[in-house]
XYZ file of C-alpha atoms in Angstrom:
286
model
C -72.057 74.668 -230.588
C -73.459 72.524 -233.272
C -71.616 69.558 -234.087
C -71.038 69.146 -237.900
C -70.716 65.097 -237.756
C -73.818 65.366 -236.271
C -75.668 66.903 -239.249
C -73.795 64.388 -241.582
C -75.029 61.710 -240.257
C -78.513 62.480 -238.944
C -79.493 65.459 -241.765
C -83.272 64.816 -241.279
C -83.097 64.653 -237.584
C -81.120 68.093 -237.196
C -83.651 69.412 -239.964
C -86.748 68.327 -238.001
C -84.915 69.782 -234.886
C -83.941 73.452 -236.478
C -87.654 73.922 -237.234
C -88.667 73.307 -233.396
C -86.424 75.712 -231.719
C -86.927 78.377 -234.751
C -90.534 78.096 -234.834
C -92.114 81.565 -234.840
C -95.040 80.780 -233.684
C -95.432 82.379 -230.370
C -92.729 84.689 -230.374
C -95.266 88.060 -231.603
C -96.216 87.888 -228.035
C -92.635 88.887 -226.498
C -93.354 92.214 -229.184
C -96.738 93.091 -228.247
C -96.018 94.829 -225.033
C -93.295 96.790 -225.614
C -95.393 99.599 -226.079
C -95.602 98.897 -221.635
C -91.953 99.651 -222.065
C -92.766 103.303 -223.158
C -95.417 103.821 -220.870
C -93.103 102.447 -218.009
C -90.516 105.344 -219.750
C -93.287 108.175 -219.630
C -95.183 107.366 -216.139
C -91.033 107.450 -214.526
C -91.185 110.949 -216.097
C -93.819 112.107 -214.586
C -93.078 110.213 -211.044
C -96.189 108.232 -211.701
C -95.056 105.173 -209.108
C -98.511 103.451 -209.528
C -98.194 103.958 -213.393
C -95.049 102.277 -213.141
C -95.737 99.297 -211.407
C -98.857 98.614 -213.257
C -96.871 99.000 -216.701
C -93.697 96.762 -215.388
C -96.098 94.251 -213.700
C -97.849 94.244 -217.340
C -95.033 94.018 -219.767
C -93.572 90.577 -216.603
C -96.917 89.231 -216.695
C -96.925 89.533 -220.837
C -93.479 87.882 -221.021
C -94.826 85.325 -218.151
C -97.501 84.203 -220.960
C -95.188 84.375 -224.232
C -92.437 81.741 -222.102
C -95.972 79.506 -221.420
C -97.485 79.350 -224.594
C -94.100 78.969 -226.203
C -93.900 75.729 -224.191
C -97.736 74.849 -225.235
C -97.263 74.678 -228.692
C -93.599 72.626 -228.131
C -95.718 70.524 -226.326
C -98.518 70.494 -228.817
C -95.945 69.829 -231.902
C -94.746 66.815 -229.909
C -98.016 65.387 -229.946
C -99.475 66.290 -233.309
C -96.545 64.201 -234.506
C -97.350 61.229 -232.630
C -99.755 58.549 -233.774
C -100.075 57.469 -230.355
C -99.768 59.962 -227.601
C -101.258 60.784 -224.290
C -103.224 64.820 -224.306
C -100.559 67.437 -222.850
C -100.339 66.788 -219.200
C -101.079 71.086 -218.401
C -103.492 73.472 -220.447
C -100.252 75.482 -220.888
C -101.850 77.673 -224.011
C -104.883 78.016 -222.443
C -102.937 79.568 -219.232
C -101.240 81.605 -221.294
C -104.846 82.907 -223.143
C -105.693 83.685 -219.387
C -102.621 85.292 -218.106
C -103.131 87.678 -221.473
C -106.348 88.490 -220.651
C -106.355 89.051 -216.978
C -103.055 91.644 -217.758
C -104.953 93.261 -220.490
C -108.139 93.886 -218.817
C -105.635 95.118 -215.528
C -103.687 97.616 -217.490
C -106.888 98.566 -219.296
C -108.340 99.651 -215.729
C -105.886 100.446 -213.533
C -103.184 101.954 -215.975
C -105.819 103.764 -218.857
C -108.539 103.824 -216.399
C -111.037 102.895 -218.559
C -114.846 101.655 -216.989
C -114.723 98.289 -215.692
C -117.210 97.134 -218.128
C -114.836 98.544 -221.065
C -111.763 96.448 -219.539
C -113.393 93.761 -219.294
C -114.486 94.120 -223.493
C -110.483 94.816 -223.437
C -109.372 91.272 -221.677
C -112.301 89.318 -223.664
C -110.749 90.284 -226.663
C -107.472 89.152 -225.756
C -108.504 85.933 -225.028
C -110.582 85.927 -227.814
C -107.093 86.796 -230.366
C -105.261 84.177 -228.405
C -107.794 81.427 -229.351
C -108.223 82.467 -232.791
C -104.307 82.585 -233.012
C -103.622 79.847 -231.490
C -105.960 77.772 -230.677
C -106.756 75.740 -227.308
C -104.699 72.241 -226.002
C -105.692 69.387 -227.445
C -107.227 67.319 -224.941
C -107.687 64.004 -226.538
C -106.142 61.012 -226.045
C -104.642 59.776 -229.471
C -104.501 56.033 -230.230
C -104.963 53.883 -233.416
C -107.274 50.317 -233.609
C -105.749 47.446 -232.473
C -104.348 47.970 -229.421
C -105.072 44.739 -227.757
C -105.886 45.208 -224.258
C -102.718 47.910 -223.762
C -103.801 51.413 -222.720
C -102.126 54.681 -223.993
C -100.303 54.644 -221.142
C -98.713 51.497 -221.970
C -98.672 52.398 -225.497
C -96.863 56.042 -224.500
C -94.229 54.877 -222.094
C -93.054 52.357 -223.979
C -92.750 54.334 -226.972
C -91.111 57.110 -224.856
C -88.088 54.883 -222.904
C -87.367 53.725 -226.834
C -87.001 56.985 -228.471
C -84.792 58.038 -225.391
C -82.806 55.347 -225.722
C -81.836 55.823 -229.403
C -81.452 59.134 -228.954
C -79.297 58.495 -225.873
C -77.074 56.318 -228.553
C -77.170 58.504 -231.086
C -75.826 61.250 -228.696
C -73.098 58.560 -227.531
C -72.401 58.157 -231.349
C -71.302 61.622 -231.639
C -68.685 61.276 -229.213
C -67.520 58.420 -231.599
C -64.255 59.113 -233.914
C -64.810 56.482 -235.785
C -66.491 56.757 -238.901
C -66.966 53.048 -239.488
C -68.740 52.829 -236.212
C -70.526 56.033 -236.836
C -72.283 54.379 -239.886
C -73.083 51.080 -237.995
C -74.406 52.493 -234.989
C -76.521 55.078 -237.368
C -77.840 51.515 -239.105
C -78.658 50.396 -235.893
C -80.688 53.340 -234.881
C -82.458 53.396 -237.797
C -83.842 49.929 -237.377
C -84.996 50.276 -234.300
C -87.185 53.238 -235.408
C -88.276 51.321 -237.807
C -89.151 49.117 -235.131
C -90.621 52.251 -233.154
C -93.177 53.685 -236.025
C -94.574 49.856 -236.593
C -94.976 49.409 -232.755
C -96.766 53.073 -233.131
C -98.706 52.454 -236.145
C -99.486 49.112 -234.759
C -99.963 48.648 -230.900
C -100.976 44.825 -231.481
C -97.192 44.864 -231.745
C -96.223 45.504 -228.499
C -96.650 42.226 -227.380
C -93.754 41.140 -229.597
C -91.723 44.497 -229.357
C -91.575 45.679 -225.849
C -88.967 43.117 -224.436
C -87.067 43.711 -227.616
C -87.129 47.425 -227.022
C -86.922 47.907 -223.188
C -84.058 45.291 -222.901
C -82.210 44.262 -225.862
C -82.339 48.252 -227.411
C -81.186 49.355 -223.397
C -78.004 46.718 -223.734
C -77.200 48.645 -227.136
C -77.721 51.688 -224.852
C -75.494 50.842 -222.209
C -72.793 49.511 -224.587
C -72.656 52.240 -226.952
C -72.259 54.675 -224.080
C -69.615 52.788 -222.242
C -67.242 52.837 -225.527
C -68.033 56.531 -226.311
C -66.963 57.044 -222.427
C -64.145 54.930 -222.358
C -62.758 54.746 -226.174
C -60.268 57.444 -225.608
C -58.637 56.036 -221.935
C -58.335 52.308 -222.477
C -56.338 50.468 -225.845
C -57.419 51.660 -228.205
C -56.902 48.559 -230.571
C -58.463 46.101 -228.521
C -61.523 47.606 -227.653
C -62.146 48.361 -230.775
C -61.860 45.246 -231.654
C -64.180 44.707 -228.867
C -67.092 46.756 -229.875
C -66.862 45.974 -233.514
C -67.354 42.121 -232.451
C -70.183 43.662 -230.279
C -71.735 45.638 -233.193
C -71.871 42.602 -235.085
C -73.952 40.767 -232.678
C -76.321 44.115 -232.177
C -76.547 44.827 -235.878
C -77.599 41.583 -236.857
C -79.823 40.750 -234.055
C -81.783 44.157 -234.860
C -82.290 43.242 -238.138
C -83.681 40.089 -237.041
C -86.032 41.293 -234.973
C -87.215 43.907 -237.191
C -87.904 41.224 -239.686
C -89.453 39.367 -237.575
C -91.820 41.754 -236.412
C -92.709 42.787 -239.823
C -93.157 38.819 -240.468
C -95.777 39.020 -237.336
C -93.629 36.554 -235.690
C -93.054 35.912 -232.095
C -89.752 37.240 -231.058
C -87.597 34.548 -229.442
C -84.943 36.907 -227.089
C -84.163 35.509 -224.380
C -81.094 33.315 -225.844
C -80.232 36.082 -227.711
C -79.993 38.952 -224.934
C -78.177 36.401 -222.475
C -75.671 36.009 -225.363
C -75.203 39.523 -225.239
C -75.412 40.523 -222.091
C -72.512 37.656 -221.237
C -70.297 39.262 -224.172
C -70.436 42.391 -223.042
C -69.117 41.411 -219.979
C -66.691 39.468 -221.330
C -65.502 42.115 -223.202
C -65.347 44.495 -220.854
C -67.451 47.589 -222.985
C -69.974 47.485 -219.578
């Protein structure tokens, strides 16, 4: 069920995410073969049991390569949107092509019995209206200049554990009642993808960004999650208290950093996160 706080607050993120998982691209393929379905229908008819296992093995196989190439172009979207990003770990489109054309070019010979030669014109022109529909995986590593000695790799995973962390807050948000908190911890997550897209468009960055991101932006993490799980068993007035004081500390310390980095100054942390890290304890929200 779709949470209607959550498209308050985040409209461009639930947006963004609407158009992934109603993309049409992809889905023609699940129609194509129903016309197996009817053959399947007609060779039962007619007791036809090697008709019928060519035309159900089809119409699998088909639905086999729609479920792959579906998950090609997710993956592909994910990293067309990326500045930095490492090439799609599997050729999952290109399987797809393959699985299209092998099933083609079988059903051509064993289930219309056409000449080899003429199913094999059949599955090469499958594969060839797969790749003109939609294309091959990209292959390419994708990186900007200035990366300073750090490899995509680097560059990737970093950017990856910080996107999952403010998405695991802003999931931990939506268990939140609280609309004052709701705003602040949205404020919070915005600055630290702020943080993300200069550390992206930027790799030189990283040097300043990564211990900001992998351990101050996990404490918000961790601190977040442990009010959204504990918020509704424990009193209620003084934890909230609690976390407020907490939020204070985060929100401010964010913006710091941010404007620091934009500055192209050396963050200074370490104080800072062992300030935190001993309030939270203090407090009792971890």
């Amino acid at each position: 069920m779709i949470n209607l706080n959550t498209i308050r607050r985040n409209p461009k993120r639930f947006v963004k995410q609407s158009k992934t998982w109603f993309g049409s691209r992809g889905l023609l393929l699940y129609v194509l073969p129903f016309f197996l379905v009817l053959a399947t229908i007609k060779a039962f008819v007619h007791g036809n049991l090697s008709g019928i296992i060519v035309n159900v093995g089809g119409y699998a196989a088909f639905l086999l390569a729609a479920q792959i190439l579906r998950r090609g172009l997710q993956a592909e979207n994910v990293y067309r949107e990326k500045r930095v990003a490492r090439a799609p770990k599997w050729p999952l489109k290109t399987l797809a092509a393959g699985i299209v054309a092998l099933t083609t070019f079988a059903i051509a010979w064993l289930g219309a019995h056409h000449t080899f030669l003429v199913s094999i014109a059949f599955g090469g022109g499958a594969l060839l209206g797969m790749a003109l529909s939609y294309g091959f995986d990209p292959r390419a590593q994708k990186t900007v200049a200035g990366a300073h000695g750090y490899t995509i790799e680097e560059i990737s995973t970093t950017i990856e554990a910080a996107e999952n962390a403010i998405l695991s807050i802003e999931n931990a948000n939506n268990k939140i009642t609280n609309r004052e908190f709701n705003t602040r911890i949205d404020r919070i997550c915005e600055t630290a993808r702020h943080i993300v897209d200069e550390m992206e468009a930027n790799p030189g960055t990283i040097r300043r960004a990564r211990k900001f991101l992998l351990v101050y932006l996990d404490g918000a993490n961790k601190v977040t999650n442990g009010y959204a799980n504990t918020h509704l068993q424990a009193d209620a007035i003084e934890l909230e208290q609690n976390f407020r004081n907490v939020l204070d500390n985060i929100e401010t310390v964010f913006k710091e950093q941010k404007d620091k980095l934009l500055e192209e100054d050396l963050f200074d942390l370490d104080v800072q996160i062992e300030v935190l890290a001993k309030q939270l304890q203090h407090e009792g929200i971890v």
